Amino acid sequence: MEQILILSLISVAGLILVTVILNLEKWYRPDIGYPYEPRSYLYDTVERRFLGHLVQAIGRDFLIFGKVRVADIVRIKSDTKPGIRKLAWDRIAKEHIDFLLCDKVGTRIICAVELYEPRKNPVYQIKRARMLDQVFNAAGIPLVRFPRAQQYKTLEIESSLAQVFENFGIHIGPERFVSKRNKRAKSTSLKKFGE
């Protein structure tokens, strides 16, 4: 009888301890509420200006999506070991690209487009650019960079993208586009970082 009472007390104490541990985070974390408000615009002035020219250049052939997470564009191969999978996920989880070009019919991914600031924190930009180059290269998706500028020319954007598409075997024509990408593609920078 005494043993049953001791076991009961230990069980109750254990239950209380588990409850305290599970609620400990709630007790120490302040209730912050929901201090959110809408941003005025999705893009800043330079990005909006570039988007206008991008739409004029290739909007008839592609859907253009903006501020897309890299994790929504590429995935980790299914045969990747769990420890490597987590490291690979952490590498891309918080990254995004400025614009994503997709097929109008099936939203198949065609090309990623990044704007970069040549004069802003070059060490960070070079490190990030190299990492994104390797990620997109491994996934076989073209990655094109344009410098942030006060002015853009639609024909220059169209010409630059046409050159990249040609290098990757993507042909825009009467049948929308035809892709001949069967091999792994390489990321393309229109201007190399650090040069």
XYZ file of N, CA and C in Angstrom:
585
model
N 0.828 -1.191 0.000
C 0.000 0.000 0.000
C 0.872 1.254 0.000
N 1.916 1.171 0.815
C 2.834 2.288 0.903
C 3.551 2.505 -0.442
N 3.910 1.401 -1.103
C 4.586 1.497 -2.392
C 3.676 2.129 -3.449
N 2.399 1.809 -3.422
C 1.439 2.389 -4.363
C 1.335 3.885 -4.135
N 1.318 4.311 -2.884
C 1.241 5.732 -2.554
C 2.491 6.465 -3.042
N 3.660 5.867 -2.853
C 4.917 6.483 -3.301
C 4.948 6.573 -4.829
N 4.542 5.487 -5.494
C 4.492 5.510 -6.957
C 3.518 6.561 -7.467
N 2.385 6.698 -6.798
C 1.391 7.713 -7.189
C 1.964 9.106 -7.034
N 2.655 9.369 -5.907
C 3.255 10.689 -5.683
C 4.337 10.991 -6.725
N 5.153 9.973 -7.049
C 6.195 10.155 -8.071
C 5.559 10.445 -9.431
N 4.478 9.751 -9.750
C 3.778 9.975 -11.021
C 3.211 11.382 -11.092
N 2.583 11.832 -10.026
C 2.006 13.182 -9.989
C 3.123 14.221 -10.099
N 4.221 14.001 -9.349
C 5.342 14.936 -9.405
C 5.931 14.976 -10.816
N 6.052 13.804 -11.452
C 6.553 13.739 -12.820
C 5.650 14.463 -13.792
N 4.351 14.294 -13.633
C 3.376 14.972 -14.488
C 3.460 16.484 -14.325
N 3.601 16.928 -13.076
C 3.731 18.371 -12.821
C 5.019 18.894 -13.448
N 6.113 18.136 -13.299
C 7.395 18.547 -13.872
C 7.330 18.645 -15.393
N 6.710 17.663 -16.037
C 6.559 17.687 -17.491
C 5.719 18.885 -17.918
N 4.639 19.162 -17.221
C 3.775 20.306 -17.527
C 4.548 21.615 -17.395
N 5.337 21.730 -16.328
C 6.131 22.945 -16.122
C 7.137 23.112 -17.257
N 7.826 22.043 -17.622
C 8.832 22.130 -18.692
C 8.180 22.512 -20.015
N 7.032 21.917 -20.330
C 6.366 22.228 -21.597
C 5.857 23.663 -21.648
N 5.499 24.218 -20.505
C 4.961 25.585 -20.483
C 6.001 26.632 -20.130
N 7.235 26.200 -19.851
C 8.291 27.118 -19.460
C 8.521 28.196 -20.505
N 8.535 27.810 -21.788
C 8.759 28.782 -22.866
C 7.666 29.837 -22.881
N 6.422 29.411 -22.646
C 5.312 30.375 -22.613
C 5.475 31.362 -21.475
N 5.916 30.893 -20.332
C 6.021 31.758 -19.168
C 7.119 32.792 -19.326
N 8.203 32.440 -20.007
C 9.314 33.363 -20.160
C 9.219 34.214 -21.419
N 8.404 33.827 -22.356
C 8.279 34.576 -23.600
C 7.151 35.594 -23.465
N 7.453 36.866 -23.675
C 6.390 37.870 -23.549
C 5.391 37.753 -24.702
N 4.168 38.123 -24.448
C 3.149 38.136 -25.497
C 3.350 39.402 -26.320
N 3.837 39.249 -27.540
C 4.138 40.431 -28.360
C 2.944 40.906 -29.169
N 1.873 40.143 -29.171
C 0.721 40.515 -29.983
C 1.041 40.345 -31.459
N 0.497 41.217 -32.292
C 0.727 41.147 -33.743
C 1.074 42.546 -34.256
N 2.321 42.989 -34.041
C 2.710 44.353 -34.420
C 3.080 44.477 -35.893
N 2.145 44.165 -36.772
C 2.438 44.169 -38.206
C 1.585 45.196 -38.931
N 2.130 45.696 -40.030
C 1.390 46.594 -40.906
C 1.838 46.320 -42.337
N 1.020 46.684 -43.312
C 1.406 46.389 -44.701
C 2.540 47.294 -45.165
N 3.389 46.745 -46.026
C 4.369 47.581 -46.710
C 3.611 48.357 -47.786
N 4.119 49.519 -48.139
C 3.457 50.311 -49.177
C 3.579 49.640 -50.541
N 4.763 49.103 -50.832
C 5.016 48.495 -52.128
C 5.805 47.198 -51.936
N 5.611 46.257 -52.846
C 6.389 45.024 -52.817
C 7.831 45.302 -53.232
N 8.003 46.223 -54.187
C 9.327 46.539 -54.717
C 9.713 47.968 -54.396
N 11.025 48.204 -54.299
C 11.489 49.579 -54.171
C 11.463 50.227 -55.561
N 11.821 51.488 -55.648
C 11.718 52.238 -56.902
C 12.526 51.605 -58.035
N 13.761 51.203 -57.767
C 14.615 50.610 -58.808
C 14.022 49.284 -59.278
N 13.558 48.461 -58.345
C 12.977 47.167 -58.707
C 11.711 47.346 -59.536
N 10.877 48.331 -59.183
C 9.652 48.593 -59.962
C 10.006 49.049 -61.373
N 11.023 49.898 -61.483
C 11.454 50.384 -62.795
C 11.957 49.203 -63.642
N 12.789 48.348 -63.048
C 13.311 47.190 -63.771
C 12.167 46.267 -64.175
N 11.223 46.032 -63.267
C 10.093 45.156 -63.573
C 9.301 45.659 -64.773
N 9.084 46.957 -64.855
C 8.371 47.516 -66.006
C 9.068 47.187 -67.315
N 10.385 47.340 -67.339
C 11.150 47.022 -68.549
C 11.190 45.516 -68.803
N 11.258 44.734 -67.724
C 11.265 43.272 -67.871
C 9.947 42.790 -68.482
N 8.848 43.363 -68.046
C 7.533 43.003 -68.603
C 7.480 43.362 -70.083
N 7.970 44.551 -70.434
C 7.986 44.943 -71.841
C 8.887 44.022 -72.660
N 10.014 43.608 -72.073
C 10.989 42.802 -72.810
C 10.511 41.376 -73.046
N 9.961 40.721 -72.029
C 9.654 39.289 -72.178
C 8.289 38.899 -71.595
N 7.499 39.869 -71.187
C 6.205 39.578 -70.566
C 5.219 38.873 -71.475
N 5.387 39.023 -72.779
C 4.471 38.343 -73.704
C 4.744 36.841 -73.746
N 5.953 36.448 -73.355
C 6.340 35.044 -73.439
C 6.376 34.316 -72.096
N 6.548 35.053 -71.007
C 6.731 34.417 -69.707
C 5.878 35.064 -68.626
N 5.575 34.283 -67.597
C 5.034 34.839 -66.362
C 6.214 35.326 -65.544
N 6.051 36.445 -64.871
C 7.126 37.002 -64.061
C 6.646 37.034 -62.613
N 7.350 36.305 -61.747
C 7.040 36.300 -60.327
C 8.144 37.035 -59.596
N 7.817 37.654 -58.485
C 8.813 38.424 -57.756
C 8.987 37.992 -56.326
N 10.183 38.274 -55.803
C 10.536 37.984 -54.413
C 10.249 36.530 -54.076
N 10.813 35.630 -54.851
C 10.541 34.201 -54.694
C 11.645 33.557 -53.864
N 11.243 32.764 -52.872
C 12.228 32.058 -52.047
C 12.983 31.035 -52.891
N 14.273 30.956 -52.676
C 15.080 29.965 -53.388
C 14.562 28.562 -53.068
N 14.105 28.348 -51.841
C 13.582 27.034 -51.439
C 12.305 26.664 -52.192
N 11.643 27.644 -52.814
C 10.474 27.351 -53.639
C 10.859 27.095 -55.094
N 12.120 27.340 -55.428
C 12.597 27.175 -56.800
C 13.375 25.870 -56.964
N 14.193 25.560 -55.974
C 14.999 24.335 -56.022
C 14.630 23.450 -54.844
N 14.895 22.170 -54.985
C 14.679 21.260 -53.863
C 15.922 20.409 -53.677
N 16.001 19.820 -52.512
C 17.148 18.987 -52.173
C 16.869 17.577 -52.681
N 17.863 16.970 -53.308
C 17.686 15.635 -53.874
C 17.239 14.645 -52.804
N 16.353 13.751 -53.181
C 15.763 12.820 -52.221
C 16.775 11.846 -51.615
N 17.862 11.562 -52.305
C 18.840 10.608 -51.774
C 19.928 11.273 -50.925
N 19.730 12.558 -50.574
C 20.693 13.273 -49.744
C 20.608 12.783 -48.301
N 21.744 12.557 -47.682
C 21.787 12.087 -46.292
C 21.174 13.139 -45.373
N 20.510 12.722 -44.282
C 19.814 13.663 -43.395
C 20.681 14.822 -42.882
N 21.904 14.555 -42.443
C 22.758 15.635 -41.950
C 23.097 16.644 -43.035
N 23.381 16.150 -44.228
C 23.687 17.013 -45.371
C 22.425 17.753 -45.799
N 21.289 17.080 -45.750
C 20.001 17.688 -46.122
C 19.745 18.943 -45.287
N 19.967 18.849 -43.978
C 19.724 20.003 -43.102
C 20.660 21.153 -43.448
N 21.942 20.852 -43.664
C 22.896 21.903 -44.029
C 22.520 22.543 -45.365
N 22.113 21.718 -46.321
C 21.709 22.237 -47.634
C 20.461 23.115 -47.502
N 19.528 22.693 -46.658
C 18.308 23.472 -46.435
C 18.647 24.816 -45.782
N 19.487 24.785 -44.752
C 19.857 26.014 -44.052
C 20.516 27.016 -44.996
N 21.251 26.522 -45.980
C 21.943 27.387 -46.936
C 20.948 28.222 -47.745
N 19.800 27.654 -48.092
C 18.861 28.353 -48.986
C 17.597 28.854 -48.300
N 17.354 28.444 -47.072
C 16.060 28.696 -46.422
C 15.657 30.165 -46.367
N 16.601 31.052 -46.140
C 16.260 32.473 -45.985
C 16.594 33.307 -47.212
N 17.001 32.663 -48.278
C 17.377 33.393 -49.493
C 16.183 33.540 -50.439
N 16.183 34.615 -51.205
C 15.178 34.796 -52.257
C 15.860 35.443 -53.465
N 15.205 35.330 -54.601
C 15.686 36.030 -55.788
C 14.633 37.072 -56.155
N 15.051 38.067 -56.917
C 14.158 39.188 -57.218
C 13.034 38.818 -58.176
N 13.364 38.105 -59.266
C 12.351 37.766 -60.261
C 12.555 36.330 -60.738
N 11.454 35.684 -61.049
C 11.498 34.333 -61.586
C 10.654 34.301 -62.848
N 11.229 33.813 -63.944
C 10.515 33.708 -65.208
C 10.028 32.275 -65.362
N 8.736 32.134 -65.656
C 8.140 30.806 -65.797
C 7.324 30.732 -67.078
N 7.147 29.511 -67.569
C 6.293 29.230 -68.713
C 4.865 29.665 -68.377
N 4.196 30.296 -69.316
C 2.835 30.785 -69.074
C 1.809 29.668 -68.919
N 2.056 28.534 -69.525
C 1.059 27.462 -69.488
C 1.171 26.622 -68.228
N 2.355 26.118 -67.934
C 2.499 25.196 -66.810
C 3.309 25.730 -65.649
N 3.715 26.980 -65.702
C 4.576 27.628 -64.704
C 5.898 26.888 -64.499
N 6.384 26.239 -65.563
C 7.691 25.595 -65.471
C 8.757 26.673 -65.331
N 9.706 26.459 -64.438
C 10.747 27.440 -64.160
C 11.699 27.534 -65.348
N 11.925 28.772 -65.811
C 12.788 29.016 -66.962
C 14.084 29.695 -66.545
N 13.994 30.737 -65.723
C 15.174 31.547 -65.443
C 14.952 32.383 -64.184
N 16.004 32.575 -63.400
C 15.960 33.464 -62.236
C 16.710 34.745 -62.577
N 16.229 35.864 -62.064
C 16.850 37.168 -62.339
C 17.100 37.878 -61.010
N 18.332 38.342 -60.843
C 18.730 39.069 -59.646
C 19.193 40.469 -60.005
N 18.847 41.431 -59.174
C 19.421 42.771 -59.263
C 20.472 42.864 -58.171
N 21.597 43.477 -58.465
C 22.623 43.614 -57.444
C 23.122 45.047 -57.390
N 23.586 45.431 -56.228
C 24.136 46.759 -55.992
C 25.657 46.644 -56.020
N 26.312 47.130 -57.076
C 27.762 46.945 -57.212
C 28.583 47.540 -56.066
N 28.093 48.590 -55.448
C 28.902 49.281 -54.442
C 28.529 48.930 -53.008
N 27.547 48.091 -52.798
C 27.067 47.849 -51.443
C 27.628 46.540 -50.878
N 28.408 46.619 -49.821
C 28.967 45.469 -49.107
C 29.455 44.379 -50.067
N 30.525 44.652 -50.808
C 30.959 43.703 -51.840
C 31.346 42.326 -51.305
N 31.902 42.231 -50.099
C 32.303 40.923 -49.575
C 31.075 40.030 -49.394
N 30.016 40.580 -48.780
C 28.786 39.806 -48.592
C 28.176 39.448 -49.950
N 28.132 40.422 -50.866
C 27.522 40.166 -52.173
C 28.263 39.098 -52.957
N 29.584 39.125 -52.905
C 30.363 38.118 -53.633
C 30.117 36.737 -53.037
N 30.116 36.648 -51.717
C 29.889 35.360 -51.047
C 28.502 34.818 -51.385
N 27.492 35.696 -51.316
C 26.115 35.284 -51.615
C 25.984 34.915 -53.094
N 26.590 35.696 -53.975
C 26.511 35.435 -55.410
C 27.131 34.086 -55.758
N 28.273 33.780 -55.164
C 28.917 32.486 -55.425
C 28.044 31.331 -54.951
N 27.456 31.493 -53.766
C 26.592 30.442 -53.238
C 25.383 30.236 -54.154
N 24.731 31.337 -54.565
C 23.570 31.216 -55.456
C 23.978 30.639 -56.811
N 25.123 31.040 -57.324
C 25.613 30.469 -58.583
C 25.708 28.956 -58.476
N 26.280 28.474 -57.388
C 26.454 27.034 -57.205
C 25.118 26.319 -57.045
N 24.192 26.927 -56.307
C 22.867 26.318 -56.110
C 22.128 26.215 -57.441
N 22.072 27.319 -58.186
C 21.335 27.320 -59.447
C 22.033 26.480 -60.508
N 23.352 26.479 -60.479
C 24.109 25.639 -61.398
C 23.779 24.172 -61.146
N 23.783 23.760 -59.887
C 23.473 22.367 -59.538
C 22.056 21.994 -59.964
N 21.139 22.957 -59.868
C 19.742 22.697 -60.231
C 19.496 22.822 -61.733
N 20.469 23.363 -62.479
C 20.306 23.509 -63.919
C 19.375 24.635 -64.321
N 19.307 25.678 -63.498
C 18.439 26.830 -63.785
C 19.317 28.043 -64.066
N 19.110 28.713 -65.201
C 19.893 29.926 -65.477
C 19.621 30.999 -64.421
N 20.674 31.659 -63.988
C 20.581 32.781 -63.058
C 21.262 33.967 -63.718
N 20.510 35.032 -63.943
C 21.012 36.210 -64.642
C 21.009 37.381 -63.674
N 22.074 38.162 -63.701
C 22.158 39.332 -62.820
C 22.218 40.609 -63.642
N 21.516 41.612 -63.144
C 21.578 42.957 -63.712
C 21.940 43.908 -62.578
N 22.764 44.914 -62.845
C 23.068 45.884 -61.792
C 21.861 46.772 -61.524
N 21.721 47.176 -60.268
C 20.677 48.159 -59.935
C 21.091 49.481 -60.580
N 20.158 50.136 -61.251
C 20.485 51.379 -61.960
C 19.290 52.325 -61.916
N 19.553 53.571 -62.216
C 18.481 54.562 -62.258
C 17.688 54.461 -63.557
N 18.308 53.914 -64.606
C 17.631 53.774 -65.890
C 17.921 52.399 -66.476
N 16.927 51.866 -67.165
C 17.093 50.606 -67.879
C 16.570 50.786 -69.290
N 17.050 49.959 -70.193
C 16.570 49.960 -71.561
C 15.983 48.586 -71.855
N 14.740 48.585 -72.274
C 14.026 47.348 -72.531
C 14.771 46.459 -73.513
N 15.283 47.047 -74.596
C 15.980 46.248 -75.613
C 17.246 45.598 -75.072
N 17.945 46.281 -74.161
C 19.151 45.693 -73.564
C 18.790 44.505 -72.674
N 17.717 44.632 -71.913
C 17.267 43.523 -71.059
C 16.844 42.350 -71.933
N 16.060 42.647 -72.968
C 15.590 41.589 -73.873
C 16.771 40.902 -74.558
N 17.742 41.678 -75.016
C 18.907 41.124 -75.693
C 19.743 40.259 -74.748
N 19.951 40.742 -73.543
C 20.720 39.978 -72.560
C 20.040 38.663 -72.230
N 18.729 38.703 -72.026
C 17.997 37.474 -71.708
C 17.972 36.530 -72.904
N 17.818 37.078 -74.106
C 17.820 36.226 -75.309
C 19.145 35.492 -75.443
N 20.241 36.178 -75.136
C 21.561 35.543 -75.200
C 21.661 34.405 -74.181
N 21.186 34.648 -72.972
C 21.213 33.608 -71.936
C 20.325 32.439 -72.350
N 19.122 32.742 -72.852
C 18.215 31.676 -73.288
C 18.862 30.830 -74.384
N 19.534 31.504 -75.311
C 20.192 30.777 -76.395
C 21.285 29.848 -75.854
N 22.054 30.352 -74.882
C 23.104 29.539 -74.269
C 22.547 28.305 -73.564
N 21.309 28.397 -73.094
C 20.683 27.294 -72.375
C 19.730 26.494 -73.255
N 19.687 26.803 -74.542
C 18.834 26.046 -75.452
C 17.357 26.353 -75.311
N 17.028 27.551 -74.839
C 15.624 27.952 -74.718
C 15.330 28.886 -75.884
N 14.402 28.475 -76.747
C 14.096 29.256 -77.938
C 12.678 29.806 -77.842
N 12.580 31.118 -77.985
C 11.270 31.762 -77.962
C 10.817 31.886 -79.402
N 9.612 31.415 -79.672
C 9.124 31.472 -81.040
C 7.621 31.392 -81.069
N 7.064 31.059 -82.243
C 5.625 31.013 -82.399
C 4.953 30.031 -81.436
N 5.677 29.016 -81.016
C 5.098 28.033 -80.092
C 5.498 28.359 -78.657
N 5.538 29.635 -78.294
C 5.968 30.126 -76.986
C 7.450 29.920 -76.809
N 7.859 28.776 -76.349
C 9.278 28.481 -76.213
C 9.447 26.978 -76.271
N 10.622 26.602 -76.664
C 10.970 25.188 -76.682
C 12.295 25.080 -75.947
N 12.373 24.206 -74.980
C 13.605 24.054 -74.220
C 14.318 22.781 -74.630
N 15.604 22.912 -74.909
C 16.415 21.750 -75.255
C 17.409 21.473 -74.141
N 17.066 21.882 -72.913
C 17.972 21.667 -71.783
C 17.857 20.234 -71.316
N 18.794 19.424 -71.657
C 18.821 18.059 -71.148
C 20.027 17.850 -70.261
N 20.970 18.762 -70.362
C 22.159 18.632 -69.543
C 22.139 19.696 -68.460
N 22.989 19.518 -67.490
C 23.079 20.450 -66.373
C 23.546 21.811 -66.896
N 22.819 22.863 -66.504
C 23.139 24.199 -66.991
C 24.055 24.912 -66.006
N 24.684 25.967 -66.488
C 25.564 26.751 -65.631
C 24.968 28.126 -65.419
N 25.098 28.658 -64.191
C 24.608 29.996 -63.901
C 25.375 31.006 -64.732
N 24.682 32.051 -65.122
C 25.282 33.055 -65.977
C 25.205 34.410 -65.310
N 26.313 35.085 -65.196
C 26.347 36.448 -64.679
C 26.653 37.351 -65.852
N 25.863 38.414 -65.998
C 26.121 39.342 -67.077
C 27.335 40.220 -66.740
N 27.536 40.423 -65.459
C 28.731 41.119 -65.003
C 29.284 40.292 -63.869
N 30.544 39.993 -63.916
C 31.137 39.180 -62.856
C 31.368 40.043 -61.623
N 31.097 39.466 -60.462
C 31.318 40.179 -59.206
C 32.798 40.263 -58.929
N 33.189 41.371 -58.329
C 34.557 41.540 -57.882
C 35.528 41.895 -58.995
N 35.038 42.145 -60.196
C 35.941 42.523 -61.298
C 35.730 43.952 -61.655
